[in-house]
CSV table of C-alpha atoms and ligand atoms in Angstrom, one decimal:
chain,number,residue,atom,x,y,z
A,1,MET,CA,84.6,114.9,112.3
A,2,ARG,CA,84.8,114.3,108.8
A,3,GLN,CA,82.6,111.2,107.8
A,4,PRO,CA,84.2,108.5,105.8
A,5,ARG,CA,83.1,108.0,102.3
A,6,GLN,CA,82.0,104.4,102.0
A,7,SER,CA,84.6,102.3,99.8
A,8,ALA,CA,83.1,103.4,96.7
A,9,ALA,CA,84.2,101.6,93.4
A,10,THR,CA,85.3,104.7,92.2
A,11,SER,CA,87.4,103.3,89.3
A,12,THR,CA,89.5,106.0,87.2
A,13,GLU,CA,92.0,105.2,84.5
A,14,GLY,CA,94.8,105.0,87.0
A,15,GLU,CA,93.5,101.9,88.8
A,16,ARG,CA,94.2,99.5,86.1
A,17,LEU,CA,97.7,100.5,85.7
A,18,THR,CA,100.6,98.2,86.5
A,19,PRO,CA,103.2,99.6,88.9
A,20,PHE,CA,105.4,101.2,86.4
A,21,GLU,CA,102.4,102.7,84.2
A,22,ALA,CA,101.3,104.1,87.6
A,23,VAL,CA,104.6,106.0,88.1
A,24,ASN,CA,104.6,107.2,84.7
A,25,PHE,CA,100.9,108.3,85.1
A,26,GLN,CA,102.3,110.6,87.7
A,27,PHE,CA,105.2,111.5,85.7
A,28,ASP,CA,103.0,112.5,82.9
A,29,ARG,CA,100.8,114.6,84.8
A,30,ALA,CA,103.9,116.8,85.9
A,31,ALA,CA,105.4,116.5,82.4
A,32,ASP,CA,102.1,118.2,81.1
A,33,LEU,CA,102.7,121.1,83.5
A,34,LEU,CA,106.0,121.4,82.4
A,35,GLY,CA,105.2,121.1,78.7
A,36,LEU,CA,107.8,118.6,78.2
A,37,SER,CA,108.4,117.4,74.6
A,38,GLU,CA,107.3,113.8,73.8
A,39,ALA,CA,110.9,112.9,73.0
A,40,MET,CA,112.2,114.0,76.3
A,41,ARG,CA,109.3,112.2,78.0
A,42,VAL,CA,110.3,109.0,76.2
A,43,ALA,CA,113.8,109.5,77.2
A,44,LEU,CA,113.2,110.1,80.7
A,45,LYS,CA,110.7,107.3,81.2
A,46,THR,CA,112.5,104.5,79.6
A,47,PRO,CA,114.9,102.4,81.7
A,48,TYR,CA,118.6,102.7,80.7
A,49,ARG,CA,119.1,98.9,81.2
A,50,GLU,CA,117.5,96.2,82.6
A,51,VAL,CA,119.1,92.9,84.0
A,52,MET,CA,117.4,89.6,84.7
A,53,VAL,CA,119.2,86.7,85.7
A,54,GLU,CA,118.6,83.1,86.8
A,55,ILE,CA,119.9,82.1,90.2
A,56,PRO,CA,120.5,78.4,90.8
A,57,VAL,CA,121.2,77.3,94.4
A,58,ILE,CA,121.5,73.9,95.8
A,59,CYS,CA,119.8,74.5,99.1
A,60,GLU,CA,120.8,73.1,102.5
A,61,ARG,CA,118.2,70.6,102.3
A,62,GLY,CA,120.0,69.2,99.1
A,63,ASP,CA,117.5,70.3,96.5
A,64,LEU,CA,118.4,72.6,93.6
A,65,ARG,CA,116.1,75.5,93.2
A,66,THR,CA,116.4,78.6,90.8
A,67,PHE,CA,115.3,82.1,91.6
A,68,ARG,CA,114.9,84.9,89.3
A,69,GLY,CA,116.8,88.0,90.3
A,70,TYR,CA,116.4,91.7,88.8
A,71,ARG,CA,118.2,94.8,88.6
A,72,VAL,CA,116.6,97.6,86.5
A,73,GLN,CA,118.9,100.8,86.2
A,74,HIS,CA,116.4,103.5,85.1
A,75,ASN,CA,118.4,106.9,84.7
A,76,LEU,CA,121.9,107.8,85.2
A,77,ALA,CA,121.7,111.5,84.0
A,78,ARG,CA,122.6,113.0,87.5
A,79,GLY,CA,125.2,110.5,88.4
A,80,PRO,CA,125.8,106.8,89.3
A,81,MET,CA,122.3,104.8,89.8
A,82,LYS,CA,121.0,104.1,93.6
A,83,GLY,CA,118.2,102.1,94.7
A,84,GLY,CA,117.4,99.0,97.1
A,85,LEU,CA,117.1,95.3,96.7
A,86,ARG,CA,114.0,93.7,97.7
A,87,TYR,CA,113.7,89.8,98.3
A,88,HIS,CA,109.9,89.2,97.8
A,89,PRO,CA,107.8,86.6,96.1
A,90,ASP,CA,106.0,89.3,94.4
A,91,MET,CA,109.1,90.8,92.9
A,92,ASP,CA,109.1,91.1,89.1
A,93,LEU,CA,110.2,93.3,86.3
A,94,ASP,CA,107.5,95.7,86.2
A,95,GLU,CA,107.8,96.2,89.9
A,96,ALA,CA,111.5,96.9,89.6
A,97,ARG,CA,110.8,99.1,86.8
A,98,ALA,CA,108.5,101.0,89.0
A,99,LEU,CA,110.7,101.2,92.0
A,100,ALA,CA,113.7,102.3,89.8
A,101,SER,CA,111.8,105.1,88.2
A,102,LEU,CA,110.7,106.1,91.5
A,103,MET,CA,114.5,106.3,92.8
A,104,THR,CA,115.3,108.4,89.8
A,105,TRP,CA,112.8,111.1,90.9
A,106,LYS,CA,113.3,110.7,94.7
A,107,THR,CA,117.3,111.3,94.2
A,108,ALA,CA,116.4,114.2,92.3
A,109,VAL,CA,113.9,115.7,94.5
A,110,VAL,CA,116.6,115.6,97.5
A,111,ASP,CA,119.1,116.9,95.0
A,112,LEU,CA,121.5,114.0,95.3
A,113,PRO,CA,124.1,113.3,92.7
A,114,TYR,CA,122.6,110.1,91.7
A,115,GLY,CA,120.2,108.3,89.2
A,116,GLY,CA,117.8,105.5,90.0
A,117,ALA,CA,117.9,101.9,90.2
A,118,LYS,CA,116.2,99.1,91.8
A,119,GLY,CA,116.0,95.3,91.7
A,120,GLY,CA,115.7,92.0,93.8
A,121,ILE,CA,115.0,88.6,93.8
A,122,ALA,CA,111.6,86.8,93.7
A,123,CYS,CA,112.0,84.6,96.7
A,124,ASP,CA,110.5,84.2,100.2
A,125,PRO,CA,113.1,84.7,102.8
A,126,HIS,CA,110.6,83.9,105.4
A,127,ALA,CA,109.5,80.4,104.2
A,128,PRO,CA,110.2,77.8,106.5
A,129,GLU,CA,112.5,75.8,104.2
A,130,MET,CA,114.7,79.2,103.6
A,131,THR,CA,117.8,79.0,105.6
A,132,ARG,CA,120.3,81.6,106.5
A,133,ARG,CA,123.0,79.7,104.4
A,134,ASP,CA,120.4,79.4,101.4
A,135,LEU,CA,119.8,83.2,101.6
A,136,GLU,CA,123.6,84.0,101.7
A,137,ASN,CA,124.2,81.5,98.7
A,138,ILE,CA,121.4,83.1,96.6
A,139,THR,CA,122.7,86.6,97.5
A,140,ARG,CA,126.1,85.7,96.5
A,141,THR,CA,125.1,83.9,93.3
A,142,PHE,CA,123.0,87.1,92.3
A,143,VAL,CA,126.1,89.3,92.9
A,144,ASP,CA,128.2,86.9,90.7
A,145,ARG,CA,125.9,87.4,87.7
A,146,LEU,CA,125.4,91.1,88.4
A,147,GLN,CA,128.8,92.5,89.3
A,148,VAL,CA,129.9,93.7,86.1
A,149,PHE,CA,126.7,95.9,86.1
A,150,ILE,CA,127.2,97.5,89.7
A,151,GLY,CA,129.9,99.4,91.4
A,152,PRO,CA,130.4,102.6,93.2
A,153,ASN,CA,130.7,104.8,90.2
A,154,GLN,CA,127.9,102.9,88.4
A,155,ASP,CA,125.1,101.3,90.3
A,156,ILE,CA,124.9,101.3,94.2
A,157,PRO,CA,122.1,99.0,95.9
A,158,ALA,CA,121.0,99.2,99.2
A,159,PRO,CA,118.6,97.2,101.7
A,160,ASP,CA,114.7,97.2,101.1
A,161,VAL,CA,111.9,94.8,101.9
A,162,ASN,CA,113.6,91.7,103.6
A,163,THR,CA,117.1,92.7,103.0
A,164,ASN,CA,119.3,94.2,105.4
A,165,ALA,CA,122.9,94.9,106.8
A,166,GLN,CA,123.9,91.4,106.6
A,167,VAL,CA,122.8,90.9,103.0
A,168,MET,CA,124.6,94.1,102.1
A,169,ALA,CA,127.6,92.5,103.8
A,170,TRP,CA,127.6,89.4,101.9
A,171,ILE,CA,127.3,91.7,98.7
A,172,VAL,CA,130.5,93.6,99.8
A,173,ASP,CA,132.3,90.3,100.3
A,174,GLU,CA,131.2,88.7,96.9
A,175,TYR,CA,131.7,91.8,94.9
A,176,SER,CA,135.3,92.4,96.5
A,177,LYS,CA,136.3,88.8,95.1
A,178,PHE,CA,136.0,90.4,91.7
A,179,HIS,CA,137.0,93.9,92.0
A,180,GLY,CA,139.0,94.1,95.3
A,181,PHE,CA,137.9,95.6,98.6
A,182,THR,CA,135.1,97.9,97.8
A,183,PRO,CA,132.6,98.8,100.5
A,184,GLY,CA,131.4,101.6,98.5
A,185,VAL,CA,129.4,99.0,96.2
A,186,VAL,CA,126.4,99.1,98.5
A,187,THR,CA,125.2,101.2,101.4
A,188,GLY,CA,123.2,100.3,104.3
A,189,LYS,CA,126.1,98.2,105.5
A,190,PRO,CA,127.0,97.1,109.1
A,191,ILE,CA,128.8,100.1,110.7
A,192,ALA,CA,131.8,97.5,111.3
A,193,LEU,CA,132.2,97.2,107.5
A,194,GLY,CA,132.1,100.9,106.3
A,195,GLY,CA,128.3,101.4,107.1
A,196,SER,CA,127.1,105.1,108.5
A,197,GLU,CA,125.9,106.0,111.6
A,198,GLY,CA,122.4,106.8,111.5
A,199,ARG,CA,121.7,104.8,108.1
A,200,GLU,CA,119.5,102.0,109.8
A,201,SER,CA,116.9,104.7,111.4
A,202,ALA,CA,117.4,107.2,108.5
A,203,THR,CA,114.3,106.5,106.5
A,204,GLY,CA,112.0,106.6,109.6
A,205,ARG,CA,113.7,109.6,110.9
A,206,GLY,CA,113.0,111.2,107.5
A,207,VAL,CA,109.4,110.2,107.7
A,208,ALA,CA,109.2,111.8,111.0
A,209,VAL,CA,110.8,114.9,110.2
A,210,VAL,CA,108.6,115.5,107.1
A,211,THR,CA,105.5,114.5,108.9
A,212,ALA,CA,106.5,117.2,111.4
A,213,HIS,CA,106.5,120.0,108.6
A,214,ALA,CA,103.4,118.6,106.7
A,215,ALA,CA,101.4,118.3,109.9
A,216,LYS,CA,102.3,122.1,110.9
A,217,ASP,CA,101.5,123.3,107.3
A,218,ALA,CA,98.2,121.5,107.6
A,219,GLY,CA,97.5,123.3,110.9
A,220,LEU,CA,97.8,120.1,112.9
A,221,GLU,CA,99.6,119.9,116.1
A,222,LEU,CA,101.9,116.9,116.0
A,223,ASP,CA,102.1,116.7,119.8
A,224,GLY,CA,99.4,114.6,120.8
A,225,ALA,CA,98.4,113.8,117.2
A,226,THR,CA,97.3,110.1,116.6
A,227,VAL,CA,99.1,108.3,114.3
A,228,ALA,CA,98.6,104.7,112.5
A,229,ILE,CA,101.7,102.9,111.0
A,230,GLN,CA,101.4,100.1,108.5
A,231,GLY,CA,104.4,97.8,108.5
A,232,PHE,CA,106.9,97.4,111.5
A,233,GLY,CA,109.9,96.8,109.6
A,234,ASN,CA,112.9,99.2,109.0
A,235,VAL,CA,110.8,102.1,108.1
A,236,GLY,CA,107.7,101.6,110.0
A,237,SER,CA,109.6,100.8,113.4
A,238,TRP,CA,111.9,103.8,113.2
A,239,SER,CA,109.0,106.2,112.1
A,240,ALA,CA,106.9,104.9,115.0
A,241,ARG,CA,110.0,105.6,117.3
A,242,PHE,CA,110.7,109.2,116.1
A,243,LEU,CA,107.3,110.1,116.0
A,244,ALA,CA,106.6,109.1,119.6
A,245,ASP,CA,109.6,110.9,120.5
A,246,MET,CA,107.9,114.0,119.0
A,247,GLY,CA,105.0,113.7,121.1
A,248,ALA,CA,102.6,112.0,118.5
A,249,ARG,CA,100.4,109.1,120.1
A,250,VAL,CA,101.2,106.1,118.0
A,251,VAL,CA,97.8,104.1,118.2
A,252,ALA,CA,98.4,101.1,115.9
A,253,VAL,CA,101.1,99.4,114.2
A,254,SER,CA,101.1,96.3,111.9
A,255,ASP,CA,103.0,93.8,110.1
A,256,VAL,CA,102.2,90.7,107.8
A,257,GLU,CA,100.6,89.0,110.7
A,258,GLY,CA,98.0,91.5,111.5
A,259,ALA,CA,97.5,95.0,113.4
A,260,ALA,CA,97.8,95.9,117.0
A,261,TYR,CA,95.6,98.8,118.4
A,262,ALA,CA,95.6,101.0,121.6
A,263,PRO,CA,93.2,103.9,121.2
A,264,LYS,CA,95.2,105.4,124.2
A,265,GLY,CA,98.5,105.0,122.3
A,266,LEU,CA,101.0,102.2,122.4
A,267,ASP,CA,104.6,101.6,123.8
A,268,VAL,CA,106.5,101.5,120.5
A,269,VAL,CA,109.5,99.9,122.2
A,270,ALA,CA,107.5,97.2,123.6
A,271,ALA,CA,105.8,96.6,120.3
A,272,GLY,CA,109.5,96.2,118.9
A,273,ASP,CA,110.3,93.9,121.7
A,274,ALA,CA,107.1,91.9,121.0
A,275,ALA,CA,107.9,91.5,117.2
A,276,ARG,CA,111.5,90.4,118.1
A,277,ALA,CA,110.3,87.9,120.3
A,278,SER,CA,107.2,86.5,118.9
A,279,GLY,CA,107.5,87.4,115.2
A,280,SER,CA,104.6,90.0,115.1
A,281,VAL,CA,103.5,93.1,116.7
A,282,VAL,CA,100.3,91.5,117.3
A,283,ALA,CA,101.7,90.0,120.7
A,284,THR,CA,102.3,93.5,121.9
A,285,PRO,CA,101.0,93.7,125.5
A,286,GLY,CA,97.8,95.5,126.1
A,287,VAL,CA,96.8,96.1,122.5
A,288,GLU,CA,93.7,94.8,120.8
A,289,PRO,CA,94.4,92.8,117.4
A,290,ILE,CA,92.7,94.3,114.5
A,291,GLY,CA,92.9,93.6,110.8
A,292,ASN,CA,95.6,95.3,108.6
A,293,ASP,CA,92.6,96.8,106.5
A,294,ASP,CA,91.0,98.1,109.7
A,295,LEU,CA,94.3,100.1,110.4
A,296,LEU,CA,94.0,101.8,107.0
A,297,ALA,CA,90.5,103.1,108.3
A,298,LEU,CA,91.3,104.3,111.7
A,299,ASP,CA,90.0,107.6,112.9
A,300,VAL,CA,93.5,109.0,113.3
A,301,ASP,CA,95.3,112.3,112.4
A,302,VAL,CA,98.2,110.8,110.5
A,303,LEU,CA,98.4,107.5,108.4
A,304,VAL,CA,101.9,106.2,107.6
A,305,PRO,CA,101.8,103.3,105.1
A,306,ALA,CA,105.4,101.7,105.4
A,307,ALA,CA,104.9,98.2,104.1
A,308,LEU,CA,104.1,97.6,100.3
A,309,GLY,CA,102.7,99.2,97.4
A,310,HIS,CA,99.3,100.0,96.2
A,311,VAL,CA,97.6,99.4,99.7
A,312,ILE,CA,95.5,102.3,99.4
A,313,HIS,CA,93.4,102.0,96.2
A,314,ALA,CA,90.1,103.1,94.6
A,315,GLY,CA,88.4,100.4,96.8
A,316,ASN,CA,89.3,101.8,100.4
A,317,ALA,CA,90.4,105.5,99.7
A,318,GLY,CA,87.2,106.5,100.4
A,319,ALA,CA,87.4,104.7,104.0
A,320,VAL,CA,90.5,106.7,105.0
A,321,ARG,CA,89.8,109.0,107.8
A,322,ALA,CA,93.4,110.2,108.3
A,323,ARG,CA,93.9,114.0,107.4
A,324,LEU,CA,97.5,113.4,106.6
A,325,ILE,CA,98.9,110.3,104.7
A,326,VAL,CA,102.8,110.2,104.7
A,327,GLU,CA,104.1,107.6,102.2
A,328,GLY,CA,106.9,105.7,104.4
A,329,ALA,CA,106.6,102.7,101.6
A,330,ASN,CA,107.0,103.3,97.9
A,331,ALA,CA,103.8,103.7,96.0
A,332,PRO,CA,101.4,102.7,98.5
A,333,VAL,CA,98.8,105.1,97.0
A,334,THR,CA,97.4,104.3,93.6
A,335,PRO,CA,96.7,107.1,91.3
A,336,ALA,CA,93.1,106.5,91.5
A,337,ALA,CA,93.1,106.4,95.5
A,338,ASP,CA,95.1,109.9,95.1
A,339,GLU,CA,92.3,111.4,93.3
A,340,ILE,CA,89.8,110.2,95.8
A,341,LEU,CA,92.0,111.5,98.7
A,342,ALA,CA,92.6,114.7,97.1
A,343,GLU,CA,88.8,115.4,96.6
A,344,ARG,CA,88.3,114.7,100.2
A,345,GLY,CA,90.8,117.1,101.4
A,346,VAL,CA,93.5,114.5,102.6
A,347,THR,CA,97.1,115.8,102.1
A,348,VAL,CA,99.5,112.9,100.8
A,349,VAL,CA,103.2,113.5,101.4
A,350,PRO,CA,104.5,111.5,98.4
A,351,ASP,CA,107.0,108.7,98.6
A,352,ILE,CA,109.8,110.5,96.4
A,353,LEU,CA,110.0,113.1,99.5
A,354,ALA,CA,108.6,111.4,102.5
A,355,ASN,CA,110.9,108.2,102.6
A,356,ALA,CA,114.0,110.1,101.0
A,357,GLY,CA,115.7,110.0,104.3
A,358,GLY,CA,117.2,106.7,103.7
A,359,VAL,CA,118.7,107.2,100.3
A,360,THR,CA,120.0,110.6,101.9
A,361,VAL,CA,122.0,109.0,104.5
A,362,SER,CA,123.0,106.1,101.9
A,363,TYR,CA,124.6,109.0,99.9
A,364,PHE,CA,126.5,110.1,103.2
A,365,GLU,CA,127.8,106.6,103.6
A,366,TRP,CA,129.0,106.5,100.2
A,367,VAL,CA,130.5,109.9,100.6
A,368,GLN,CA,132.4,108.5,103.5
A,369,ASN,CA,133.5,105.3,101.8
A,370,LEU,CA,134.9,107.1,98.9
A,371,GLN,CA,136.8,109.8,101.3
A,372,GLN,CA,137.9,106.7,103.7
A,373,PHE,CA,136.5,109.1,106.6
A,374,ARG,CA,134.0,108.7,109.1
A,375,TRP,CA,131.2,111.2,110.1
A,376,ASP,CA,129.9,111.1,113.6
A,377,ALA,CA,125.9,110.5,114.3
A,378,ASP,CA,125.6,114.1,114.9
A,379,ARG,CA,126.9,115.4,111.6
A,380,VAL,CA,125.1,112.7,109.7
A,381,ASP,CA,121.6,113.9,111.4
A,382,GLU,CA,122.4,117.4,111.1
A,383,GLU,CA,122.9,116.9,107.1
A,384,LEU,CA,119.9,114.8,106.9
A,385,LEU,CA,117.8,117.3,108.6
A,386,ALA,CA,119.0,120.1,106.3
A,387,THR,CA,118.6,118.2,103.2
A,388,LEU,CA,115.0,117.1,103.9
A,389,GLU,CA,113.8,120.4,105.3
A,390,ARG,CA,115.2,122.2,102.0
A,391,ALA,CA,113.5,119.5,99.7
A,392,TYR,CA,110.3,119.9,101.7
A,393,ARG,CA,110.3,123.5,101.5
A,394,THR,CA,111.1,123.6,97.7
A,395,VAL,CA,108.5,120.9,96.9
A,396,ARG,CA,105.8,123.1,98.9
A,397,GLU,CA,106.8,126.2,97.0
A,398,VAL,CA,106.3,124.6,93.7
A,399,ALA,CA,102.9,123.1,94.9
A,400,GLU,CA,101.9,126.5,95.9
A,401,ALA,CA,103.1,128.2,92.9
A,402,LYS,CA,101.4,125.9,90.5
A,403,ASP,CA,98.3,125.0,92.7
A,404,VAL,CA,99.2,121.2,92.4
A,405,SER,CA,99.5,118.3,95.2
A,406,LEU,CA,102.7,117.8,96.7
A,407,ARG,CA,103.2,114.6,94.7
A,408,THR,CA,102.9,116.5,91.3
A,409,ALA,CA,105.1,119.3,92.7
A,410,ALA,CA,107.7,116.9,93.9
A,411,PHE,CA,107.6,115.3,90.3
A,412,VAL,CA,107.9,118.7,88.6
A,413,LEU,CA,110.9,119.6,90.8
A,414,ALA,CA,112.6,116.1,89.7
A,415,ILE,CA,111.8,116.1,86.3
A,416,ARG,CA,113.3,119.7,85.8
A,417,ARG,CA,116.3,118.4,87.3
A,418,VAL,CA,116.7,115.4,85.4
A,419,ALA,CA,115.7,116.8,82.1
A,420,ALA,CA,118.2,119.7,82.6
A,421,ALA,CA,121.2,117.2,83.3
A,422,THR,CA,120.0,115.3,80.1
A,423,GLU,CA,120.1,118.3,78.0
A,424,LEU,CA,123.5,119.4,79.2
A,425,ARG,CA,124.9,115.9,78.6
A,426,GLY,CA,123.5,115.7,75.0
A,427,PHE,CA,121.2,112.7,75.4
A,428,GLN,CA,124.0,110.2,74.6
A,429,ILE,CA,124.4,109.3,78.1
A,430,GLY,CA,126.7,106.5,78.3
A,431,PRO,CA,127.9,104.1,81.0
A,432,SER,CA,128.9,105.6,84.2
A,433,ARG,CA,131.7,103.3,85.1
A,434,GLY,CA,134.3,105.4,86.6
B,1,NAD,P1,111.1,95.7,106.1
B,1,NAD,O1,111.3,94.3,105.1
B,1,NAD,O2,112.0,96.1,106.9
B,1,NAD,O3,109.7,95.7,106.7
B,1,NAD,C1,108.5,95.4,105.9
B,1,NAD,C2,107.5,95.6,107.0
B,1,NAD,O4,106.1,95.3,106.3
B,1,NAD,C3,107.4,94.1,108.0
B,1,NAD,O5,106.9,94.7,109.3
B,1,NAD,C4,106.4,93.4,107.5
B,1,NAD,O6,105.9,92.4,108.3
B,1,NAD,C5,105.3,94.4,106.6
B,1,NAD,N1,104.4,93.8,105.7
B,1,NAD,C6,104.8,93.0,104.6
B,1,NAD,N2,103.6,93.0,104.0
B,1,NAD,C7,102.4,93.4,104.7
B,1,NAD,C8,101.0,93.6,104.7
B,1,NAD,N3,100.4,93.0,103.5
B,1,NAD,N4,100.6,94.1,105.7
B,1,NAD,C9,101.1,94.7,106.7
B,1,NAD,N5,102.3,94.7,106.9
B,1,NAD,C10,103.1,94.0,105.7
B,1,NAD,O7,110.9,96.5,104.7
B,1,NAD,P2,111.4,98.3,105.0
B,1,NAD,O8,112.8,98.4,104.5
B,1,NAD,O9,110.9,98.6,106.2
B,1,NAD,O10,110.5,99.1,103.6
B,1,NAD,C11,109.1,99.1,103.9
B,1,NAD,C12,108.7,100.0,102.5
B,1,NAD,O11,109.5,101.0,102.7
B,1,NAD,C13,108.9,99.4,101.3
B,1,NAD,O12,108.0,99.9,100.5
B,1,NAD,C14,110.3,100.0,100.8
B,1,NAD,O13,110.4,100.1,99.3
B,1,NAD,C15,110.1,101.4,101.4
B,1,NAD,N6,111.5,102.2,101.6
B,1,NAD,C16,112.5,101.3,102.6
B,1,NAD,C17,113.6,102.3,102.7
B,1,NAD,C18,114.7,101.8,103.4
B,1,NAD,O14,115.7,102.4,103.8
B,1,NAD,N7,114.7,100.5,104.1
B,1,NAD,C19,113.8,103.5,102.3
B,1,NAD,C20,112.6,104.2,101.3
B,1,NAD,C21,111.5,103.2,101.1
């Protein structure tokens, strides 16, 4: 068994970077391999538009509060911009830029006709004083401020951390007051309002599919392999379900309250029930509670970080014992940690490939909205599988041809595609309003 390196303070240049700088660090590594000109690098790294709004809301308790909302539209060379909305106290402009740029590279890796965007609101939906009505009012006011900048041919938001199908439904309703009934303005909607079969589970399904391919290429039998998953929201819980269905032994799951560990494997359905009933997976029957940091260092075959960014960094990458890390979350591994893990022979399947199942079925949902036609669940799953398999194979081929990591290969592939579209359009890429 491989011995963990002690959490060395191996600090590289990458560790001092902001989230946006960290993405661009990865971009530059691939751009160097491609010999991309300085002018093209600037054109591809710079966000197209950044919107920042104040959201004043009279809360149910009667007090006036203001929240800050963001939407960074990073790139539209390949089509309308696409990316989630995150409601989280740590949301800020740099985080939005980082996540928006990742969306540009992600949609290009899976070859969807989209660019990238991301946004959200700096707020805590779980704060005791935050009511459902407050959340609805905050969302609606955000849409009032943002509605000129979004739309089915311009920028199409979706759920991310702490947002869900209900939030998307409020956005459809508010946007439609200005523009007429427009379900295609967001994806991840309830099925009753133009959502797609398979969208809710799509990111987790994609994580599981990509894990199966990566495990096979790493000579790891997924049937019986041990898996630890950080985060038990949309991505984490569905990843757990699908990986368990494929025969993997999910031994640990976690959420913001802590982690639940069962060395012989835990019942992921029971973990979901416990989370719904008590608010945390820690209440799952028959598990040992452990700390969230302990989960990252468990002796497992596969680690799926599926919560927030930068959780695996120079300070703890040496303690990771998994052979394979599959990035369910966006940017969970810092550039410095990436180097440490590579040195130790740990394969990292990058976010822009591993969690692309969500945006892929979002694309299917948008296509169905534009066609005013519904696909059944089998068709969605079939097309999702085909898209991810193609993307995984292509990334793997680039990685082998250039002898680089899967992350650098994914960036190479994505940058090539976005640069080609930019050249063809002549650099004067204007608004994508239909
Ligand atoms: P979510 O809000 O549904 O769930 C987030 C989960 O993370 C919750 O279980 C929460 O308790 C947990 N969490 C938060 N802070 C934590 C911490 N410090 N330690 C451990 N757990 C913590 O969000 P989600 O939609 O599942 O998104 C999770 C990640 O996946 C994000 O990075 C997001 O950007 C990314 N992602 C989401 C989608 C999607 O379709 N929802 C698609 C691609 C990528």
